[in-house]
Amino acid sequence: MAETMSEPKQVRVDLGDRSYDILIGDRLLEEAGRHISALVRQPRVFVLSDETVARLHGDTLTASLKASGLTAITKTVPPGEQSKSWQTLGEVLDWLLSQGAGRDDVLVALGGGIVGDLTGVAASLMKRGMKFVQIPTTLLAQVDSSVGGKTAVNARQGKNLIGAFYQPQLVLADTSVLSTLPERERLAGYAEIVKYALIDDPDFFDWLETHGKSVVALDPGALGEAVAISCAAKARIVSEDETEAGVRALLNLGHTFGHALEAANGFKPSLLHGEGVAAGMALALRYSVRQGLMNGQDADRASRLLESAGLVTHLNRLPGGPYPAETLTEAMKQDKKARAGRVPLILARGLGRAFIQPDADLSDVRDFLNEELQQG
């Protein structure tokens, strides 16, 4: 007899007639067909994945869809940041068009944040918008990129510069698939979990100090709780500010520094997105200390939480370096909201007290980064 699966946790992203659910639980991939079948008008589903994820989880999804009377029409792309490109986006759109996909069809993203972003942009452009579903297979994607409708591909000039706000119809976060992740990928996702605590939830920060190692070790109870809290935090902010006109910018805590680190590294796999964000958050908090906004003990406490899981918070120890201050600040100038040598930064007045600094002085940021480079 098949083992009975527990009911998934459910988080609602409230956006009026574009609202949708995030379902979180073990072995949800086996139930994907049942959940997706309610969205389709034809007995078929288009699936975009990367080659690694398709090999690990593609058969499970295909079987689930078949059990619900749906045929999977699948395309894979190479794993890695190079697939999050204008060229690959064109290939995906050409595939959809050649297969006769229409606006009433459903496009499923089976993979991490790269596949999710690529799928979302493609869905937004396909005949001015087709339905899509996120099935994130990395911890980072489950707690961050699969939720909220920010979709983008990279340009030569920087990360996430070509994209759209386009919401999915459904997110299925199967925590059991995370067992196939390498440790670095788990840690990269954990950085985004810590981000929600640092933005506005000091109680969650306290909880992570006690349970964070269990989350990273994929303990089912701790993992499910952390993913649900993170998704609820993001859903709350997205519901208030879908297109990042205000409070949603708080979700960029650590990302201005982190994206600059990724750009300086040439988006190579030697520095994962979450690793850049972890260092970026630590840098943002230490810069807040430098500005007299928060005390050094709180910034150190945040760095300890990240480092206790195995993440790096100092520039000189980050993989893929070196990261010269001038190179990083030049990359920050590519920020979509940068103006005349000033850039918005998410800083903090304490743990769980992040705020938007709309016009940080990049020359001062460069001086700060040079000081950081002198540290161990």
Coordinates of C-alpha atoms in Angstrom, one line a residue:
M1 CA 0.0 0.0 0.0
A2 CA 1.3 3.4 -0.9
E3 CA 2.4 5.6 2.0
T4 CA -0.1 8.3 2.8
M5 CA 1.2 11.8 2.1
S6 CA 0.5 14.6 4.6
E7 CA -1.4 17.6 3.5
P8 CA 0.8 20.4 2.1
K9 CA 1.2 23.8 3.8
Q10 CA -0.6 26.5 1.8
V11 CA 0.4 30.1 1.4
R12 CA -1.8 32.5 -0.6
V13 CA -0.3 35.3 -2.7
D14 CA -3.2 37.9 -2.7
L15 CA -3.2 39.8 -5.9
G16 CA -6.9 40.1 -6.7
D17 CA -7.9 38.2 -9.9
R18 CA -4.2 37.2 -10.3
S19 CA -4.0 35.6 -6.8
Y20 CA -2.5 32.1 -6.6
D21 CA -1.4 29.5 -4.0
I22 CA 2.0 28.2 -3.0
L23 CA 1.8 24.6 -1.8
I24 CA 4.7 23.3 0.3
G25 CA 5.3 19.7 1.3
D26 CA 7.0 16.4 0.7
R27 CA 6.4 14.5 -2.5
L28 CA 4.3 17.2 -4.1
L29 CA 5.9 16.4 -7.5
E30 CA 4.0 13.1 -7.5
E31 CA 0.8 15.0 -7.2
A32 CA 1.6 17.8 -9.7
G33 CA -0.7 16.4 -12.4
R34 CA -3.7 16.6 -10.1
H35 CA -3.0 20.2 -9.2
I36 CA -2.1 21.4 -12.7
S37 CA -5.0 19.7 -14.4
A38 CA -7.4 22.3 -13.0
L39 CA -5.6 25.0 -15.0
V40 CA -5.5 23.4 -18.5
R41 CA -8.0 23.5 -21.3
Q42 CA -6.2 20.9 -23.5
P43 CA -4.8 17.6 -22.4
R44 CA -1.2 18.7 -22.7
V45 CA 1.3 20.7 -20.7
F46 CA 4.6 22.3 -21.9
V47 CA 7.5 21.7 -19.5
L48 CA 10.8 23.6 -19.5
S49 CA 13.6 22.2 -17.4
D50 CA 17.4 21.9 -17.4
E51 CA 19.2 18.7 -18.3
T52 CA 20.2 17.9 -14.8
V53 CA 16.8 18.4 -13.2
A54 CA 15.1 16.6 -16.1
R55 CA 17.3 13.6 -15.5
L56 CA 16.5 13.6 -11.7
H57 CA 12.9 14.5 -11.6
G58 CA 11.5 14.7 -15.2
D59 CA 10.1 11.1 -15.1
T60 CA 8.2 11.7 -11.9
L61 CA 6.5 14.8 -13.3
T62 CA 5.7 13.2 -16.6
A63 CA 4.2 10.2 -14.8
S64 CA 2.1 12.5 -12.6
L65 CA 0.8 14.4 -15.5
K66 CA 0.0 11.2 -17.4
A67 CA -1.9 9.9 -14.4
S68 CA -4.1 13.0 -14.7
G69 CA -4.6 12.5 -18.5
L70 CA -2.0 15.1 -19.5
T71 CA 0.8 14.8 -22.1
A72 CA 4.1 16.5 -21.3
I73 CA 5.8 18.3 -24.2
T74 CA 9.3 18.9 -22.8
K75 CA 12.3 21.0 -23.6
T76 CA 15.6 21.1 -21.7
V77 CA 18.3 23.7 -21.6
P78 CA 21.9 23.3 -20.3
P79 CA 22.2 23.9 -16.6
G80 CA 23.9 27.1 -15.4
E81 CA 23.6 30.8 -15.7
Q82 CA 24.5 30.8 -19.4
S83 CA 21.0 29.6 -20.1
K84 CA 19.5 32.7 -18.6
S85 CA 20.1 34.6 -21.7
W86 CA 18.5 36.4 -24.6
Q87 CA 19.6 33.7 -27.0
T88 CA 18.1 30.8 -24.9
L89 CA 14.9 32.8 -24.4
G90 CA 14.6 33.0 -28.2
E91 CA 15.1 29.3 -28.5
V92 CA 12.4 28.6 -25.9
L93 CA 9.9 30.9 -27.7
D94 CA 10.7 29.3 -31.0
W95 CA 10.0 25.9 -29.5
L96 CA 6.7 27.0 -28.1
L97 CA 5.6 28.5 -31.4
S98 CA 6.7 25.5 -33.4
Q99 CA 4.7 23.3 -31.1
G100 CA 1.6 25.4 -31.5
A101 CA 1.4 26.6 -28.0
G102 CA -1.4 29.1 -27.2
R103 CA -2.4 31.5 -24.5
D104 CA -4.6 28.9 -22.9
D105 CA -1.8 26.4 -22.6
V106 CA 0.3 25.9 -19.4
L107 CA 4.0 26.2 -19.4
V108 CA 5.7 24.5 -16.4
A109 CA 9.1 25.5 -15.0
L110 CA 10.7 22.5 -13.5
G111 CA 14.0 23.6 -12.0
G112 CA 15.8 26.2 -10.0
G113 CA 15.7 30.0 -10.3
I114 CA 17.4 30.1 -13.7
V115 CA 14.7 27.8 -15.3
G116 CA 12.0 29.6 -13.4
D117 CA 13.1 33.1 -14.6
L118 CA 13.5 31.9 -18.1
T119 CA 10.1 30.2 -18.1
G120 CA 8.4 33.3 -16.6
V121 CA 9.8 35.7 -19.2
A122 CA 8.9 33.3 -22.0
A123 CA 5.4 32.9 -20.7
S124 CA 5.0 36.7 -20.4
L125 CA 6.0 37.2 -24.1
M126 CA 4.3 34.2 -25.6
K127 CA 1.3 35.6 -27.6
R128 CA 1.3 38.4 -24.9
G129 CA 1.0 36.0 -22.1
M130 CA 0.4 32.3 -21.5
K131 CA -0.2 30.6 -18.1
F132 CA 2.7 29.1 -16.3
V133 CA 3.4 27.1 -13.1
Q134 CA 6.5 27.1 -11.0
I135 CA 7.8 23.8 -9.6
P136 CA 11.1 25.0 -8.0
T137 CA 13.6 22.3 -7.3
T138 CA 16.2 24.3 -5.3
L139 CA 15.8 25.8 -1.8
L140 CA 16.6 29.2 -3.1
A141 CA 13.9 29.1 -5.8
Q142 CA 11.4 27.7 -3.3
V143 CA 11.7 30.5 -0.9
D144 CA 12.5 33.4 -3.3
S145 CA 12.6 33.4 -7.1
S146 CA 9.5 31.2 -7.7
V147 CA 7.3 33.5 -5.8
G148 CA 6.2 37.0 -6.7
G149 CA 6.4 37.2 -10.5
K150 CA 9.7 38.9 -11.0
T151 CA 11.1 37.2 -14.1
A152 CA 14.2 38.2 -16.1
V153 CA 17.2 37.1 -18.1
N154 CA 20.7 38.5 -18.0
A155 CA 22.3 40.9 -20.4
R156 CA 26.0 41.5 -21.1
Q157 CA 25.7 44.7 -19.0
G158 CA 24.4 43.0 -15.9
K159 CA 22.0 40.5 -14.2
N160 CA 18.2 40.5 -14.6
L161 CA 18.1 43.5 -16.9
I162 CA 15.6 42.1 -19.4
G163 CA 12.3 40.9 -17.9
A164 CA 8.8 41.5 -16.7
F165 CA 6.6 41.2 -13.7
Y166 CA 4.4 38.2 -14.5
Q167 CA 2.7 36.0 -12.0
P168 CA 2.4 32.2 -12.1
Q169 CA -0.9 30.4 -11.7
L170 CA 0.5 28.1 -9.0
V171 CA 3.7 27.2 -7.2
L172 CA 4.4 23.7 -6.0
A173 CA 7.4 23.5 -3.6
D174 CA 8.2 19.9 -3.1
T175 CA 10.7 19.8 -0.2
S176 CA 11.6 16.2 -0.8
V177 CA 13.4 17.0 -4.1
L178 CA 15.9 19.1 -2.2
S179 CA 17.7 15.9 -1.1
T180 CA 19.3 15.8 -4.5
L181 CA 20.9 19.2 -4.1
P182 CA 24.6 19.7 -3.5
E183 CA 25.5 21.2 -0.2
R184 CA 26.5 24.6 -1.8
E185 CA 23.1 24.9 -3.4
R186 CA 21.3 24.2 0.0
L187 CA 23.4 26.9 1.6
A188 CA 22.7 29.3 -1.2
G189 CA 19.0 28.9 -0.5
Y190 CA 19.5 29.2 3.2
A191 CA 20.9 32.7 2.7
E192 CA 17.6 33.8 1.2
I193 CA 15.8 32.3 4.3
V194 CA 18.0 34.4 6.6
K195 CA 17.1 37.4 4.5
Y196 CA 13.4 37.3 5.5
A197 CA 14.5 37.3 9.2
L198 CA 16.8 40.2 8.7
I199 CA 14.2 42.3 6.8
D200 CA 11.4 42.4 9.4
D201 CA 11.2 39.3 11.5
P202 CA 13.5 39.2 14.5
D203 CA 11.6 36.3 16.1
F204 CA 12.3 34.3 13.0
F205 CA 16.0 35.3 13.3
D206 CA 16.0 33.9 16.9
W207 CA 14.3 30.7 15.6
L208 CA 17.0 30.3 12.9
E209 CA 19.8 30.7 15.5
T210 CA 18.3 27.5 17.1
H211 CA 17.0 25.6 14.1
G212 CA 19.1 26.9 11.2
K213 CA 21.4 23.9 11.1
S214 CA 18.4 21.6 11.0
V215 CA 17.0 23.5 8.0
V216 CA 20.3 23.2 6.1
A217 CA 20.4 19.5 7.0
L218 CA 16.9 19.1 5.4
D219 CA 15.2 18.0 8.6
P220 CA 11.6 17.8 7.3
G221 CA 9.9 19.6 10.1
A222 CA 12.4 22.5 10.3
L223 CA 12.7 22.7 6.6
G224 CA 8.9 22.9 6.0
E225 CA 8.5 25.5 8.6
A226 CA 11.3 27.7 7.3
V227 CA 10.1 27.5 3.7
A228 CA 6.5 28.3 4.7
I229 CA 7.6 31.3 6.9
S230 CA 9.8 32.6 4.0
C231 CA 7.0 32.2 1.4
A232 CA 4.5 33.9 3.6
A233 CA 6.9 36.8 4.2
K234 CA 7.5 37.3 0.5
A235 CA 3.7 36.8 -0.3
R236 CA 2.9 39.6 2.2
I237 CA 5.3 42.0 0.6
V238 CA 4.4 41.1 -3.0
S239 CA 0.7 41.6 -2.2
E240 CA 1.4 45.0 -0.9
D241 CA 3.8 46.1 -3.7
E242 CA 3.8 43.8 -6.7
T243 CA 5.9 45.9 -9.1
E244 CA 8.6 47.1 -6.6
A245 CA 7.4 50.7 -6.4
G246 CA 8.0 50.8 -2.7
V247 CA 8.3 48.2 0.1
R248 CA 9.1 45.3 -2.2
A249 CA 12.6 46.7 -2.7
L250 CA 13.3 45.4 0.9
L251 CA 13.5 42.0 -0.7
N252 CA 16.7 43.2 -2.3
L253 CA 18.6 43.2 1.0
G254 CA 22.1 42.0 0.1
H255 CA 21.3 41.9 -3.6
T256 CA 22.9 45.1 -4.8
F257 CA 26.2 44.0 -3.3
G258 CA 25.5 40.4 -4.3
H259 CA 24.7 41.1 -8.0
A260 CA 27.8 43.2 -8.2
L261 CA 29.8 40.3 -6.9
E262 CA 28.2 38.0 -9.4
A263 CA 28.9 40.4 -12.3
A264 CA 32.5 40.9 -11.2
N265 CA 32.8 37.1 -11.2
G266 CA 31.4 37.0 -14.7
F267 CA 28.4 35.0 -13.5
K268 CA 30.6 31.9 -13.3
P269 CA 29.6 28.9 -11.1
S270 CA 32.5 29.6 -8.7
L271 CA 30.1 32.0 -7.0
L272 CA 26.5 31.0 -6.6
H273 CA 23.7 33.6 -6.4
G274 CA 22.9 32.8 -2.7
E275 CA 26.6 32.9 -1.8
G276 CA 26.8 36.4 -3.3
V277 CA 23.6 37.4 -1.4
A278 CA 24.9 36.0 1.9
A279 CA 28.1 38.1 1.6
G280 CA 26.0 41.0 0.3
M281 CA 23.8 41.0 3.4
A282 CA 26.7 40.9 5.7
L283 CA 28.3 43.8 3.8
A284 CA 25.0 45.8 3.9
L285 CA 24.8 45.4 7.7
R286 CA 28.4 46.3 8.2
Y287 CA 27.9 49.3 5.9
S288 CA 24.9 50.2 8.1
V289 CA 27.2 50.1 11.1
R290 CA 29.7 52.4 9.3
Q291 CA 26.8 54.8 8.7
G292 CA 26.0 54.8 12.4
L293 CA 22.6 53.1 11.8
M294 CA 23.0 49.9 13.8
N295 CA 25.4 48.4 16.4
G296 CA 28.3 46.2 15.4
Q297 CA 27.1 43.4 17.7
D298 CA 23.9 42.9 15.7
A299 CA 25.9 42.9 12.4
D300 CA 28.3 40.3 13.9
R301 CA 25.4 38.2 15.1
A302 CA 24.0 38.1 11.6
S303 CA 27.4 37.1 10.1
R304 CA 27.7 34.4 12.7
L305 CA 24.3 32.9 11.8
L306 CA 25.4 32.8 8.1
E307 CA 28.9 31.5 8.8
S308 CA 27.6 28.8 11.2
A309 CA 25.8 27.2 8.3
G310 CA 29.0 27.4 6.1
L311 CA 28.4 30.6 4.2
V312 CA 31.2 33.2 3.7
T313 CA 30.6 36.8 4.7
H314 CA 34.0 38.4 3.9
L315 CA 35.2 39.5 0.5
N316 CA 38.7 38.1 0.8
R317 CA 37.4 34.6 1.5
L318 CA 34.7 34.5 -1.2
P319 CA 35.2 32.0 -4.0
G320 CA 35.8 33.3 -7.5
G321 CA 37.7 36.5 -6.4
P322 CA 39.4 38.8 -6.3
Y323 CA 36.6 41.4 -6.0
P324 CA 38.2 44.9 -6.3
A325 CA 36.1 47.7 -4.9
E326 CA 36.3 49.7 -8.1
T327 CA 35.0 46.7 -10.1
L328 CA 32.1 46.2 -7.6
T329 CA 31.0 49.8 -7.6
E330 CA 31.1 50.0 -11.4
A331 CA 28.8 47.0 -11.5
M332 CA 26.5 48.7 -9.1
K333 CA 26.1 51.6 -11.5
Q334 CA 24.2 49.1 -13.8
D335 CA 21.5 48.9 -11.1
K336 CA 18.1 49.7 -12.7
K337 CA 17.6 52.5 -10.3
A338 CA 21.1 54.0 -10.1
R339 CA 21.3 57.7 -10.8
A340 CA 24.3 60.0 -11.1
G341 CA 26.7 58.1 -8.9
R342 CA 24.1 57.2 -6.3
V343 CA 22.3 53.8 -5.9
P344 CA 19.5 52.5 -3.7
L345 CA 20.7 50.2 -0.9
I346 CA 18.8 48.2 1.6
L347 CA 20.3 49.0 5.0
A348 CA 19.2 48.2 8.6
R349 CA 18.7 49.9 11.9
G350 CA 19.0 46.5 13.7
L351 CA 18.1 42.8 13.2
G352 CA 14.7 42.7 11.5
R353 CA 14.7 46.4 10.9
A354 CA 15.7 46.8 7.3
F355 CA 14.8 50.0 5.3
I356 CA 15.4 51.5 1.9
Q357 CA 18.2 54.0 1.5
P358 CA 17.3 55.5 -1.9
D359 CA 20.5 57.3 -2.7
A360 CA 23.6 55.8 -1.2
D361 CA 26.8 57.5 -2.4
L362 CA 28.8 55.0 -4.4
S363 CA 32.1 56.8 -3.7
D364 CA 31.5 56.2 0.0
V365 CA 30.5 52.6 -0.8
R366 CA 33.8 52.2 -2.7
D367 CA 35.8 53.5 0.3
F368 CA 33.9 51.0 2.6
L369 CA 34.6 48.1 0.2
N370 CA 38.3 49.0 0.2
E371 CA 38.3 48.9 4.0
E372 CA 36.5 45.5 3.8
L373 CA 39.3 44.2 1.6
Q374 CA 41.8 45.0 4.3
Q375 CA 39.9 42.7 6.7
G376 CA 40.3 39.0 7.1

